[in-house]
Each structure stands twice: as C-alpha cells, then as structure tokens.
PDB file of C-alpha atoms in Angstrom:
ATOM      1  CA  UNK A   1       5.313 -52.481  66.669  1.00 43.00           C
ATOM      2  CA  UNK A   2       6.887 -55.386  64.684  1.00 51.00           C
ATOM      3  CA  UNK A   3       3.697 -56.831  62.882  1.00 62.00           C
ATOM      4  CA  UNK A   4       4.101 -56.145  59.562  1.00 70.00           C
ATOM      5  CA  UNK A   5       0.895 -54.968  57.593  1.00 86.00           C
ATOM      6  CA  UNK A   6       2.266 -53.846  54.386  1.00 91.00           C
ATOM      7  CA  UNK A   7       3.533 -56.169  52.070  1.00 90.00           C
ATOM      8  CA  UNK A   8       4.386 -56.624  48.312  1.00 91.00           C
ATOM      9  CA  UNK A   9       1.347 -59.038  48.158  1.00 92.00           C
ATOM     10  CA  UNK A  10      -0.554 -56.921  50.147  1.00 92.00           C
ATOM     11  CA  UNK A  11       0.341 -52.735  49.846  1.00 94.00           C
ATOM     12  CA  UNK A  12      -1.475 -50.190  52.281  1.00 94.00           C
ATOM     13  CA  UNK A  13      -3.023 -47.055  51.395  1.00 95.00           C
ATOM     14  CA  UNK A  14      -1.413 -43.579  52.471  1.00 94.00           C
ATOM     15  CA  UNK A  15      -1.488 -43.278  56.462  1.00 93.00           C
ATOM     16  CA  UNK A  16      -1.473 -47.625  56.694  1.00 94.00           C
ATOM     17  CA  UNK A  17       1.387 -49.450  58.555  1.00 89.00           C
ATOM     18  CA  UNK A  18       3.600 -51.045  59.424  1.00 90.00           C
ATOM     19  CA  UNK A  19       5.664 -51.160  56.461  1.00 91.00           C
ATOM     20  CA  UNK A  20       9.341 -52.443  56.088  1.00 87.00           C
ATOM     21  CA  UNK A  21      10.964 -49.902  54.154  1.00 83.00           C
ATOM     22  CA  UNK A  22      14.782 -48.902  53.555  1.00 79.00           C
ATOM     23  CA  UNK A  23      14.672 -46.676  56.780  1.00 74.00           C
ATOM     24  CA  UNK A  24      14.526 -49.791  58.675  1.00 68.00           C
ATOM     25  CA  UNK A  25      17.878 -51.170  57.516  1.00 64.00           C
ATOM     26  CA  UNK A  26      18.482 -54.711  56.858  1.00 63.00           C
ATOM     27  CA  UNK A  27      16.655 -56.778  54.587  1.00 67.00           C
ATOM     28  CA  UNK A  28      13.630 -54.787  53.570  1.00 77.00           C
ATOM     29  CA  UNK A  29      10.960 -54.695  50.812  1.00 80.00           C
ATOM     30  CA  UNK A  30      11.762 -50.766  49.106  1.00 80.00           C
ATOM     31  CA  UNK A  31       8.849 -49.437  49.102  1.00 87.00           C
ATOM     32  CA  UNK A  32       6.725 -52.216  47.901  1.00 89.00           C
ATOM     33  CA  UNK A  33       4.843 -52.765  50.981  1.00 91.00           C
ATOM     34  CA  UNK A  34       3.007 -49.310  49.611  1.00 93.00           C
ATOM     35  CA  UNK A  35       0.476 -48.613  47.155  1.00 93.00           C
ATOM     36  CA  UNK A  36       1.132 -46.698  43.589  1.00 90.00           C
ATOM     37  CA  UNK A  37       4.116 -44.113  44.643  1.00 87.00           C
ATOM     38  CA  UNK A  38       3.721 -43.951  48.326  1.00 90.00           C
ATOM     39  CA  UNK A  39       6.732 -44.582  50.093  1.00 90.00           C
ATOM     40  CA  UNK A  40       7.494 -46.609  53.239  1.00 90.00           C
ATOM     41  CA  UNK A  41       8.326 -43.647  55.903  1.00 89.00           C
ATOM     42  CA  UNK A  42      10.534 -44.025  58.791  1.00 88.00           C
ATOM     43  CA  UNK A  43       8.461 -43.764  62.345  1.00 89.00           C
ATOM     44  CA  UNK A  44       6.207 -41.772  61.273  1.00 90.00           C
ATOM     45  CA  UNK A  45       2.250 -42.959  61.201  1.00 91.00           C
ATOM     46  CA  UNK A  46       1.500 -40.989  64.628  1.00 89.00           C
ATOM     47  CA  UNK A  47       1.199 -38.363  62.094  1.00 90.00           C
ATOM     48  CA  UNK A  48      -1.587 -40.580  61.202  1.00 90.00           C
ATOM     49  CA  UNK A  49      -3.426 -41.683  64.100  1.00 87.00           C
ATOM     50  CA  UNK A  50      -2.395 -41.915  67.889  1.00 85.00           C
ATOM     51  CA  UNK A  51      -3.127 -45.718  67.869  1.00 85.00           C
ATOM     52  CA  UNK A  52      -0.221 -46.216  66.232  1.00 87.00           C
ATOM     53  CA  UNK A  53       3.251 -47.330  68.233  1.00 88.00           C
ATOM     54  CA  UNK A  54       5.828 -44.498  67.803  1.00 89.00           C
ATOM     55  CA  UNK A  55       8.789 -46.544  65.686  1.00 89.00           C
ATOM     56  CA  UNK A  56       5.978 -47.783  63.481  1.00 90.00           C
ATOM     57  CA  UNK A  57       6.149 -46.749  59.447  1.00 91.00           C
ATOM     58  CA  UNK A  58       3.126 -45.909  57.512  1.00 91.00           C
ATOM     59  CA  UNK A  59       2.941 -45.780  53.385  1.00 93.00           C
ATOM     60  CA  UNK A  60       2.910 -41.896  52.665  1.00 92.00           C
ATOM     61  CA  UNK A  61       3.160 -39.479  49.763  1.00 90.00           C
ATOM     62  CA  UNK A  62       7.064 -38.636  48.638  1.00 85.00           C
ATOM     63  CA  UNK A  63       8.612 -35.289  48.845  1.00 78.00           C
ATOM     64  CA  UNK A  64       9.520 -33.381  45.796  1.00 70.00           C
ATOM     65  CA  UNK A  65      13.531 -34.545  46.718  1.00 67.00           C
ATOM     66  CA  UNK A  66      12.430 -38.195  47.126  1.00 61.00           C
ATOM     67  CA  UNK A  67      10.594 -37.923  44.003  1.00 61.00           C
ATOM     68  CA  UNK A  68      14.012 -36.368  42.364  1.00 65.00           C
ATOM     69  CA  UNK A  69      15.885 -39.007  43.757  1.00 63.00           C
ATOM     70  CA  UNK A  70      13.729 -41.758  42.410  1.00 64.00           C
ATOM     71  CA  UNK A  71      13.936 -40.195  38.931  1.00 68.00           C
ATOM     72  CA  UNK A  72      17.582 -40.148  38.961  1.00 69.00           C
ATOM     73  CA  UNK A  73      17.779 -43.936  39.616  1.00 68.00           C
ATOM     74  CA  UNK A  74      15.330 -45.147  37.430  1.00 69.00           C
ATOM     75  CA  UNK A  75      18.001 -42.814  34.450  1.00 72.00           C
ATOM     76  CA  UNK A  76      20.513 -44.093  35.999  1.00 72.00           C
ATOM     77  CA  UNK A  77      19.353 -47.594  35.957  1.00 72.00           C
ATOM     78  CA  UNK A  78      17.820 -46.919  32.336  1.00 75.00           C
ATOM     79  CA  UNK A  79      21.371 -45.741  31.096  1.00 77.00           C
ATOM     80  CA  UNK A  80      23.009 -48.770  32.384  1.00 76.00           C
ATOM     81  CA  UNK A  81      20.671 -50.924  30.691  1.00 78.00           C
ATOM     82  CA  UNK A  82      20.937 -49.270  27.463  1.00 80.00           C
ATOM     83  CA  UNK A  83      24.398 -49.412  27.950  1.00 79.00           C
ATOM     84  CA  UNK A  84      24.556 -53.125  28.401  1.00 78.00           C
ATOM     85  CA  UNK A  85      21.811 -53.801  25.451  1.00 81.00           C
ATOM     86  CA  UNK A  86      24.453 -52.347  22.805  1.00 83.00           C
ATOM     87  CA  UNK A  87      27.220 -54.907  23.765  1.00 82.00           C
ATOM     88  CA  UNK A  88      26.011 -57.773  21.820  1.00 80.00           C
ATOM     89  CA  UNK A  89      28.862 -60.478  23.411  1.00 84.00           C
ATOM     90  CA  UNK A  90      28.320 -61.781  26.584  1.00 83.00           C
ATOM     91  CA  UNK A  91      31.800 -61.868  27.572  1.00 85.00           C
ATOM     92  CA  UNK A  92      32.148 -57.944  26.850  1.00 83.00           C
ATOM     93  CA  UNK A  93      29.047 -57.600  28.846  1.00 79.00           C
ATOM     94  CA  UNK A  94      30.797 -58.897  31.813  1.00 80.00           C
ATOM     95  CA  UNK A  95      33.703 -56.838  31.152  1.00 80.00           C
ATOM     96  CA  UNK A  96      31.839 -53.897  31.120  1.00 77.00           C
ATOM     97  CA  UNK A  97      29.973 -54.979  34.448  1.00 75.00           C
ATOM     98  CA  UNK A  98      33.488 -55.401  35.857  1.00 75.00           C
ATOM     99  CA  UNK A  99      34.649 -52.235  35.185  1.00 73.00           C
ATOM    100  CA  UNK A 100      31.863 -50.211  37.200  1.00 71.00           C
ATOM    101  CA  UNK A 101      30.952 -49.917  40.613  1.00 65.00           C
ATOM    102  CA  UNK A 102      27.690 -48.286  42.588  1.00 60.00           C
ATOM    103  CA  UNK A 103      28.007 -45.305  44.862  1.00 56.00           C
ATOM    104  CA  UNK A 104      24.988 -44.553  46.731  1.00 55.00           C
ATOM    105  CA  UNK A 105      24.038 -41.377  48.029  1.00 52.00           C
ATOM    106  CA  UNK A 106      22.585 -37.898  45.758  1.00 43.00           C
ATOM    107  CA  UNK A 107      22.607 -39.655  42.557  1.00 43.00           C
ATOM    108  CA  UNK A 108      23.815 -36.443  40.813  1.00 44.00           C
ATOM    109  CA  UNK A 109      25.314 -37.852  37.747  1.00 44.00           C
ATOM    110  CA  UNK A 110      23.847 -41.722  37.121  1.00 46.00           C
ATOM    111  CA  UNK A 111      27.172 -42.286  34.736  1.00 47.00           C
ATOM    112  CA  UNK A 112      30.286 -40.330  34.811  1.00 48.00           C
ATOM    113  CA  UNK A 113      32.026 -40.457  31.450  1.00 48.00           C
ATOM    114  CA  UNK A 114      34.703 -43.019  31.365  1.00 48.00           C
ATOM    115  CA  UNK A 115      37.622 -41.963  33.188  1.00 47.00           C
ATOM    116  CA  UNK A 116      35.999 -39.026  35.156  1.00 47.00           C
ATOM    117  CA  UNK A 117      37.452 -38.757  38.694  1.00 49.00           C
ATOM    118  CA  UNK A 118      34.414 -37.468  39.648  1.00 47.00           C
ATOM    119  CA  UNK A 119      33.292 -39.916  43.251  1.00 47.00           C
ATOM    120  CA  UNK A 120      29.455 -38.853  42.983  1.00 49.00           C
ATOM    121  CA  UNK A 121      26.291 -41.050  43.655  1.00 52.00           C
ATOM    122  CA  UNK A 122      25.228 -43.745  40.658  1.00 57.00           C
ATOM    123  CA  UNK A 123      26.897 -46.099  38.583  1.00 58.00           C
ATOM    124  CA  UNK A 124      31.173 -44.885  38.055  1.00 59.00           C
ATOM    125  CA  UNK A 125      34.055 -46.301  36.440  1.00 59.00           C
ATOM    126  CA  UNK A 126      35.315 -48.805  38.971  1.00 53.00           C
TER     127      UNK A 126
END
C-alpha cells in the first residue's frame, strides 16, 4: 500500500498495481499509470493475487459503461474543440470560453444547444 508502481513513464499490464487513478481522489494520473485502455481500478487487485494489500489499485479492462463514458468525453471534448477552431479571433475565443462551464457526472449530452436549461453532464452554457 502507497508505493506506486504504475506510472505515465512506466504503465502496468492488466492485474499490475498500484496505480493512482481518479478513484483515489486528489491529484492523480487518469488512467495513465495503465497500459493501452486499461483503467486504474479502485481497491481492487486482490481480484488479482492475494499478495496484494486490500486498498491497492491494479490496471484492469473497462466495463462496457466506462467505455461509454469515455466515448462521450472524448465527443464532448472533440465538439468543444471544433467549436473553438471555427472562431478565428482570439478575443471571441475567450468569450466563448467564458460563456460555458463543465458539469461532471453521465455525460449525456457533451453540448446543450445554447440556451437549453437542460443541467446534464459535459460542457453547458454557463
């Protein structure tokens, strides 16, 4: 517990720890501690092996709704950035970047149209 294995620099292999992952909270590395699309789990590698400490977290394949979820933030991010790459001024860029926020959670819609009430995970109208 606490010696961290998996790094950016140096990602493990499905069923390797200990990675830092966004289940630990705080400053952590995603899930680039882990090979290809393995993601960091949350205290899980004695799934793994018994060797391991129980709050450790070993690289592992996603489930079909973190796979979804990844998806919809890489469209969401993709909108955004198409989004931005039609505003040729830089001061209108900034505007636009002013006038939206991020909501985390399902990432159902990645970008509302503008002036939808609707409060749902992605980029919104701030």
């Amino acid at each position: 517990q606490g010696r961290r294995c998996c790094t950016p620099e140096n990602p493990c292999n499905e069923g390797e720890g200990d990675c830092d992952g966004p289940g630990d909270g705080g400053g952590h590395d995603g899930h680039a501690g882990c090979k290809g699309d393995l993601i960091c789990g949350s205290n899980n590698c004695m799934q793994f092996g018994l060797y391991y400490h129980q709050k450790d977290d070993c690289c592992e394949k996603p489930n079909n709704d973190q796979q979804d979820v990844t998806k919809k933030r890489i469209q969401a991010e993709e909108k955004l950035l198409l989004s931005l790459s039609l505003i040729t001024s830089k001061r209108d860029k900034l505007k636009f970047l002013k006038k939206i926020k991020w909501i985390p959670g399902n990432w159902s819609d990645p970008l509302p149209p503008h002036g939808s009430e609707k409060e749902e995970a992605g980029w919104a109208w701030a």
